CSV table of C-alpha atoms and ligand atoms in Angstrom, one decimal:
chain,number,residue,atom,x,y,z
A,1490,MET,CA,-47.6,49.6,-4.9
A,1491,GLY,CA,-47.1,46.5,-7.1
A,1492,LYS,CA,-48.0,43.1,-5.8
A,1493,SER,CA,-45.4,40.5,-5.4
A,1494,LYS,CA,-45.2,36.8,-4.8
A,1495,VAL,CA,-43.7,36.6,-1.3
A,1496,LEU,CA,-42.3,33.5,0.4
A,1497,VAL,CA,-41.9,33.7,4.2
A,1498,VAL,CA,-39.4,31.3,5.7
A,1499,GLY,CA,-39.9,30.9,9.4
A,1500,GLY,CA,-43.5,31.9,9.1
A,1501,THR,CA,-44.8,30.3,12.4
A,1502,GLY,CA,-42.2,32.2,14.5
A,1503,TYR,CA,-42.7,35.4,16.5
A,1504,ILE,CA,-42.1,37.9,13.8
A,1505,GLY,CA,-42.7,35.5,10.9
A,1506,ARG,CA,-46.4,35.2,11.9
A,1507,ARG,CA,-46.8,38.9,11.8
A,1508,ILE,CA,-45.0,39.2,8.4
A,1509,VAL,CA,-47.3,36.6,6.9
A,1510,LYS,CA,-50.3,38.4,8.2
A,1511,ALA,CA,-49.0,41.8,6.9
A,1512,SER,CA,-48.2,40.3,3.5
A,1513,LEU,CA,-51.7,38.9,3.1
A,1514,ALA,CA,-53.2,42.2,4.3
A,1515,GLU,CA,-51.2,44.1,1.6
A,1516,GLY,CA,-52.7,41.8,-1.0
A,1517,HIS,CA,-49.4,40.0,-2.0
A,1518,GLU,CA,-49.6,36.4,-3.2
A,1519,THR,CA,-48.1,34.9,0.0
A,1520,TYR,CA,-46.3,31.6,0.3
A,1521,VAL,CA,-45.1,30.1,3.6
A,1522,LEU,CA,-42.5,27.4,3.9
A,1523,GLN,CA,-43.8,24.3,5.7
A,1524,ARG,CA,-41.0,22.3,7.1
A,1525,PRO,CA,-41.5,18.5,7.6
A,1526,GLU,CA,-39.3,18.9,10.8
A,1527,ILE,CA,-42.2,20.5,12.6
A,1528,GLY,CA,-43.4,16.9,13.0
A,1529,LEU,CA,-46.0,16.7,15.8
A,1530,ASP,CA,-45.8,20.4,16.7
A,1531,ILE,CA,-49.5,20.9,16.6
A,1532,ASP,CA,-49.4,24.6,17.3
A,1533,LYS,CA,-47.1,25.3,14.3
A,1534,LEU,CA,-49.3,23.1,12.1
A,1535,GLN,CA,-52.4,25.0,13.2
A,1536,ILE,CA,-50.8,28.3,12.5
A,1537,LEU,CA,-49.8,27.1,9.0
A,1538,LEU,CA,-53.4,25.8,8.4
A,1539,SER,CA,-54.8,29.2,9.5
A,1540,PHE,CA,-52.5,31.0,7.0
A,1541,LYS,CA,-53.8,28.7,4.3
A,1542,LYS,CA,-57.4,29.5,5.3
A,1543,GLN,CA,-56.5,33.2,5.0
A,1544,GLY,CA,-55.3,32.6,1.4
A,1545,ALA,CA,-51.6,31.8,1.8
A,1546,HIS,CA,-50.0,28.9,-0.1
A,1547,LEU,CA,-48.0,26.4,1.9
A,1548,ILE,CA,-44.9,25.1,0.2
A,1549,GLU,CA,-43.1,22.0,1.7
A,1550,GLY,CA,-39.4,22.4,2.0
A,1551,SER,CA,-36.5,21.6,4.3
A,1552,PHE,CA,-33.2,23.1,5.2
A,1553,ASN,CA,-31.9,19.5,4.9
A,1554,ASP,CA,-33.1,19.3,1.3
A,1555,HIS,CA,-31.4,21.8,-1.0
A,1556,LYS,CA,-33.6,21.0,-4.0
A,1557,SER,CA,-36.7,21.6,-2.0
A,1558,LEU,CA,-35.4,25.1,-1.1
A,1559,VAL,CA,-34.5,25.8,-4.7
A,1560,ASP,CA,-38.0,24.7,-5.8
A,1561,ALA,CA,-39.6,26.8,-3.2
A,1562,VAL,CA,-37.8,30.0,-4.0
A,1563,LYS,CA,-38.3,29.5,-7.7
A,1564,GLN,CA,-42.0,30.1,-7.2
A,1565,VAL,CA,-41.7,33.7,-5.9
A,1566,ASP,CA,-40.2,37.1,-6.4
A,1567,VAL,CA,-39.5,38.0,-2.8
A,1568,VAL,CA,-38.1,35.9,0.0
A,1569,ILE,CA,-38.4,37.1,3.6
A,1570,CYS,CA,-36.6,35.0,6.2
A,1571,THR,CA,-37.5,35.3,9.8
A,1572,MET,CA,-35.2,32.5,11.1
A,1573,SER,CA,-34.7,32.5,14.9
A,1574,GLY,CA,-32.0,34.7,16.3
A,1575,VAL,CA,-33.3,34.6,19.8
A,1576,HIS,CA,-30.9,33.0,22.3
A,1577,PHE,CA,-33.3,31.9,24.9
A,1578,ARG,CA,-35.4,30.1,22.2
A,1579,SER,CA,-33.4,28.7,19.3
A,1580,HIS,CA,-30.7,30.5,17.4
A,1581,ASN,CA,-30.2,29.4,13.8
A,1582,ILE,CA,-29.2,32.5,11.9
A,1583,LEU,CA,-26.4,30.7,10.0
A,1584,LEU,CA,-28.8,28.2,8.5
A,1585,GLN,CA,-29.8,31.0,6.2
A,1586,LEU,CA,-26.6,30.3,4.3
A,1587,LYS,CA,-28.4,27.3,2.8
A,1588,LEU,CA,-31.2,29.6,1.7
A,1589,VAL,CA,-28.7,32.0,0.1
A,1590,GLU,CA,-27.3,29.1,-1.8
A,1591,ALA,CA,-30.8,28.1,-3.0
A,1592,ILE,CA,-31.7,31.7,-4.0
A,1593,LYS,CA,-28.4,31.9,-5.9
A,1594,GLU,CA,-29.0,28.7,-7.8
A,1595,ALA,CA,-32.7,29.5,-8.6
A,1596,GLY,CA,-31.6,32.9,-10.0
A,1597,ASN,CA,-35.1,34.4,-10.2
A,1598,VAL,CA,-35.5,36.1,-6.8
A,1599,LYS,CA,-35.8,39.9,-7.1
A,1600,ARG,CA,-35.3,40.7,-3.4
A,1601,PHE,CA,-34.2,38.8,-0.3
A,1602,LEU,CA,-34.9,40.1,3.2
A,1603,PRO,CA,-32.7,38.0,5.5
A,1604,SER,CA,-33.5,37.6,9.2
A,1605,GLU,CA,-32.3,40.9,10.6
A,1606,PHE,CA,-35.0,42.8,12.4
A,1607,GLY,CA,-32.7,44.0,15.2
A,1608,MET,CA,-29.7,46.4,15.8
A,1609,ASP,CA,-27.7,47.1,12.6
A,1610,PRO,CA,-24.9,44.5,12.8
A,1611,ALA,CA,-22.7,46.6,10.5
A,1612,ARG,CA,-22.5,49.2,13.4
A,1613,MET,CA,-21.7,46.5,16.0
A,1614,GLY,CA,-18.2,45.5,15.1
A,1615,HIS,CA,-17.1,46.5,18.6
A,1616,ALA,CA,-19.8,44.6,20.4
A,1617,LEU,CA,-19.1,42.7,23.6
A,1618,GLU,CA,-18.6,38.9,23.9
A,1619,PRO,CA,-20.6,36.7,24.0
A,1620,GLY,CA,-23.5,38.8,22.6
A,1621,ARG,CA,-21.6,39.8,19.5
A,1622,VAL,CA,-22.4,36.4,18.0
A,1623,THR,CA,-25.8,37.9,17.1
A,1624,PHE,CA,-24.1,40.6,14.9
A,1625,ASP,CA,-21.2,38.5,13.7
A,1626,GLU,CA,-23.5,35.8,12.3
A,1627,LYS,CA,-25.8,38.3,10.6
A,1628,MET,CA,-22.7,39.8,9.0
A,1629,VAL,CA,-21.7,36.4,7.7
A,1630,VAL,CA,-25.1,36.1,6.0
A,1631,ARG,CA,-24.9,39.6,4.6
A,1632,LYS,CA,-21.5,38.8,3.1
A,1633,ALA,CA,-22.9,35.6,1.4
A,1634,ILE,CA,-25.9,37.5,0.0
A,1635,GLU,CA,-23.7,40.3,-1.4
A,1636,GLU,CA,-21.1,37.9,-2.8
A,1637,ALA,CA,-23.9,36.0,-4.6
A,1638,ASN,CA,-25.2,39.4,-6.0
A,1639,ILE,CA,-28.7,38.8,-4.6
A,1640,PRO,CA,-30.7,42.0,-4.4
A,1641,PHE,CA,-31.4,42.6,-0.7
A,1642,THR,CA,-33.1,44.8,1.9
A,1643,TYR,CA,-31.9,44.7,5.5
A,1644,VAL,CA,-34.6,45.7,8.0
A,1645,ILE,CA,-33.1,47.3,11.1
A,1646,ALA,CA,-35.9,47.1,13.6
A,1647,ASN,CA,-34.0,48.0,16.7
A,1648,CYS,CA,-36.1,47.0,19.8
A,1649,PHE,CA,-39.4,45.3,19.4
A,1650,ALA,CA,-42.0,46.7,21.8
A,1651,GLY,CA,-43.2,43.3,22.9
A,1652,TYR,CA,-39.7,42.5,24.3
A,1653,PHE,CA,-38.7,45.9,25.6
A,1654,VAL,CA,-41.7,48.1,26.5
A,1655,GLY,CA,-44.0,46.0,28.8
A,1656,ASN,CA,-41.1,45.0,31.0
A,1657,LEU,CA,-39.6,48.6,31.2
A,1658,SER,CA,-36.5,47.0,29.6
A,1659,GLN,CA,-35.8,44.7,32.5
A,1660,LEU,CA,-33.9,41.5,31.6
A,1661,GLY,CA,-35.6,38.1,32.2
A,1662,ARG,CA,-39.2,39.2,32.1
A,1663,LEU,CA,-41.8,40.5,29.7
A,1664,THR,CA,-44.4,42.1,32.1
A,1665,PRO,CA,-44.1,45.3,34.0
A,1666,PRO,CA,-42.0,45.0,37.2
A,1667,LYS,CA,-44.1,45.9,40.3
A,1668,ASP,CA,-41.5,46.6,43.0
A,1669,LYS,CA,-38.2,47.6,41.6
A,1670,VAL,CA,-36.3,48.3,38.3
A,1671,TYR,CA,-32.6,48.0,37.6
A,1672,LEU,CA,-30.6,50.7,36.0
A,1673,TYR,CA,-28.0,49.1,33.8
A,1674,GLY,CA,-24.3,49.8,34.1
A,1675,ASP,CA,-21.3,48.6,32.1
A,1676,GLY,CA,-22.6,45.1,31.3
A,1677,ASN,CA,-19.9,43.4,33.5
A,1678,VAL,CA,-22.4,41.3,35.4
A,1679,LYS,CA,-21.7,37.8,36.7
A,1680,GLY,CA,-24.1,34.9,37.2
A,1681,PHE,CA,-26.0,34.8,34.0
A,1682,ASP,CA,-26.3,31.8,31.7
A,1683,LEU,CA,-25.3,32.2,28.1
A,1684,ALA,CA,-28.6,33.7,26.9
A,1685,GLY,CA,-28.5,36.1,29.8
A,1686,GLN,CA,-24.9,37.2,29.0
A,1687,VAL,CA,-25.9,37.8,25.4
A,1688,GLY,CA,-28.9,39.8,26.6
A,1689,VAL,CA,-27.0,41.9,29.1
A,1690,GLY,CA,-24.4,42.7,26.5
A,1691,HIS,CA,-27.0,44.0,24.1
A,1692,PHE,CA,-28.6,46.0,26.9
A,1693,TYR,CA,-25.2,47.6,27.6
A,1694,HIS,CA,-25.0,48.7,23.9
A,1695,ILE,CA,-28.6,49.9,23.8
A,1696,PHE,CA,-28.9,51.7,27.1
A,1697,TYR,CA,-25.4,52.6,28.2
A,1698,GLU,CA,-23.7,53.2,24.9
A,1699,GLY,CA,-26.7,54.5,23.0
A,1700,CYS,CA,-26.0,52.4,19.9
A,1701,LEU,CA,-29.5,52.8,18.5
A,1702,THR,CA,-29.3,56.6,18.3
A,1703,ASN,CA,-25.7,57.8,18.2
A,1704,PHE,CA,-25.4,57.9,14.4
A,1705,GLU,CA,-26.9,59.4,11.2
A,1706,ILE,CA,-28.8,56.9,9.1
A,1707,GLY,CA,-26.8,57.9,6.1
A,1708,GLU,CA,-26.8,57.1,2.4
A,1709,GLY,CA,-28.4,54.0,0.9
A,1710,SER,CA,-30.7,53.6,3.9
A,1711,GLU,CA,-34.1,55.1,4.7
A,1712,GLU,CA,-35.9,55.9,7.9
A,1713,ALA,CA,-38.9,53.5,7.9
A,1714,SER,CA,-41.4,56.2,9.1
A,1715,LYS,CA,-40.6,58.2,5.9
A,1716,LEU,CA,-41.0,55.1,3.7
A,1717,TYR,CA,-44.4,54.3,5.3
A,1718,PRO,CA,-45.9,57.6,6.4
A,1719,GLN,CA,-49.4,55.9,6.5
A,1720,VAL,CA,-48.5,53.8,9.5
A,1721,GLU,CA,-50.1,55.0,12.7
A,1722,TYR,CA,-47.9,54.7,15.8
A,1723,THR,CA,-48.9,53.7,19.2
A,1724,ARG,CA,-47.8,55.9,22.1
A,1725,MET,CA,-46.0,54.2,24.9
A,1726,ASP,CA,-48.6,55.0,27.5
A,1727,ASP,CA,-51.3,53.5,25.2
A,1728,TYR,CA,-49.2,50.5,24.5
A,1729,MET,CA,-48.7,49.9,28.2
A,1730,LYS,CA,-52.5,49.6,28.7
A,1731,ILE,CA,-52.5,46.0,27.5
A,1732,TYR,CA,-50.6,45.0,30.7
A,1733,VAL,CA,-53.1,46.5,33.1
B,1110,NAP,N1,-35.4,43.7,17.7
B,1110,NAP,C1,-35.9,42.9,18.6
B,1110,NAP,O1,-36.3,43.3,19.7
B,1110,NAP,C2,-36.0,41.4,18.3
B,1110,NAP,C3,-36.6,40.6,19.1
B,1110,NAP,C4,-36.7,39.2,18.8
B,1110,NAP,C5,-36.2,38.8,17.6
B,1110,NAP,N2,-35.5,39.7,16.8
B,1110,NAP,C6,-34.9,39.2,15.5
B,1110,NAP,O2,-36.0,38.8,14.6
B,1110,NAP,C7,-35.6,37.6,13.9
B,1110,NAP,C8,-36.6,36.5,14.1
B,1110,NAP,O3,-36.7,36.1,15.5
B,1110,NAP,P1,-38.0,35.5,16.1
B,1110,NAP,O4,-38.0,35.8,17.5
B,1110,NAP,O5,-39.2,35.8,15.3
B,1110,NAP,O6,-37.7,33.9,15.9
B,1110,NAP,P2,-38.4,32.6,16.5
B,1110,NAP,O7,-39.8,32.9,16.7
B,1110,NAP,O8,-37.5,32.1,17.7
B,1110,NAP,O9,-38.2,31.6,15.3
B,1110,NAP,C9,-38.5,31.9,14.0
B,1110,NAP,C10,-38.5,30.7,13.1
B,1110,NAP,O10,-37.2,30.2,12.9
B,1110,NAP,C11,-37.3,28.9,12.4
B,1110,NAP,N3,-36.4,27.9,12.9
B,1110,NAP,C12,-35.9,27.9,14.2
B,1110,NAP,N4,-35.1,26.8,14.3
B,1110,NAP,C13,-35.0,26.3,13.1
B,1110,NAP,C14,-34.2,25.2,12.5
B,1110,NAP,N5,-33.4,24.5,13.3
B,1110,NAP,N6,-34.4,24.9,11.2
B,1110,NAP,C15,-35.2,25.6,10.4
B,1110,NAP,N7,-36.0,26.7,10.9
B,1110,NAP,C16,-35.8,27.0,12.2
B,1110,NAP,C17,-38.8,28.4,12.7
B,1110,NAP,O11,-39.5,28.4,11.5
B,1110,NAP,P3,-40.8,27.5,11.2
B,1110,NAP,O12,-41.9,28.6,11.3
B,1110,NAP,O13,-40.6,27.0,9.8
B,1110,NAP,O14,-40.9,26.5,12.2
B,1110,NAP,C18,-39.2,29.4,13.7
B,1110,NAP,O15,-40.6,29.6,13.6
B,1110,NAP,C19,-34.2,37.3,14.3
B,1110,NAP,O16,-33.2,37.8,13.4
B,1110,NAP,C20,-34.0,38.0,15.7
B,1110,NAP,O17,-32.7,38.4,15.9
B,1110,NAP,C21,-35.4,41.0,17.1
């Protein structure tokens, strides 16, 4: 496979860190956006410096400085954005519209992967409030990308194991429950804060409605295991051993 110059935006985040690592491991020339806004966040800085040590290039740029984003994307062929879409941390999916503007102006980017990595928002037009914001905002970003004629790949990752396996898909925790598990119903549960309501709506679609499996993948898309047959998968019972 050909090597590319890849810029990761959001590189110190949960999935961003793993994408930087994977890009370096695949031998791509890897760039990571270093935002001045991280300020005194020593953990983020240390992560960025460790990327640099592993051969990545750090590029300074800010979502508050359009020119800096244009200059950053001008240096690469591929832009991968892993902007936060997680409601209990920070949720900034629409900020990507600024990145889309920068990519459009720069005009050189051969492929943009926006921050998707979840359920396919195009299949979630019927989603429940308030969780539908996740899908609606990702669709706004898709529309902007497509209107700007930017070549794109949307990665539909469904459920990350780190969030859904260890906890046996229980809301509000990441480790295995020891005494009881809840079986989910119709999502009409009271008493959650906003992040909880978003989460329980998604759980309704995943576990009650079966939105991850009740369709054919269809034209213009590929099943990832066919694209990357060399990837070795971890069985659930092996994965669970990290929690013992
Ligand atoms: N399928 C699943 O189970 C699942 C689970 C979790 C997430 N996701 C999806 O994966 C994607 C990434 O989520 P994540 O959990 O990796 O995100 P995250 O760790 O919460 O945040 C990722 C990055 O977003 C950037 N960011 C956050 N607020 C910002 C702001 N105000 N201005 C500029 N940058 C900001 C930061 O970049 P810096 O590195 O520059 O600081 C941060 O490191 C989302 O689309 C989310 O929906 C899917």
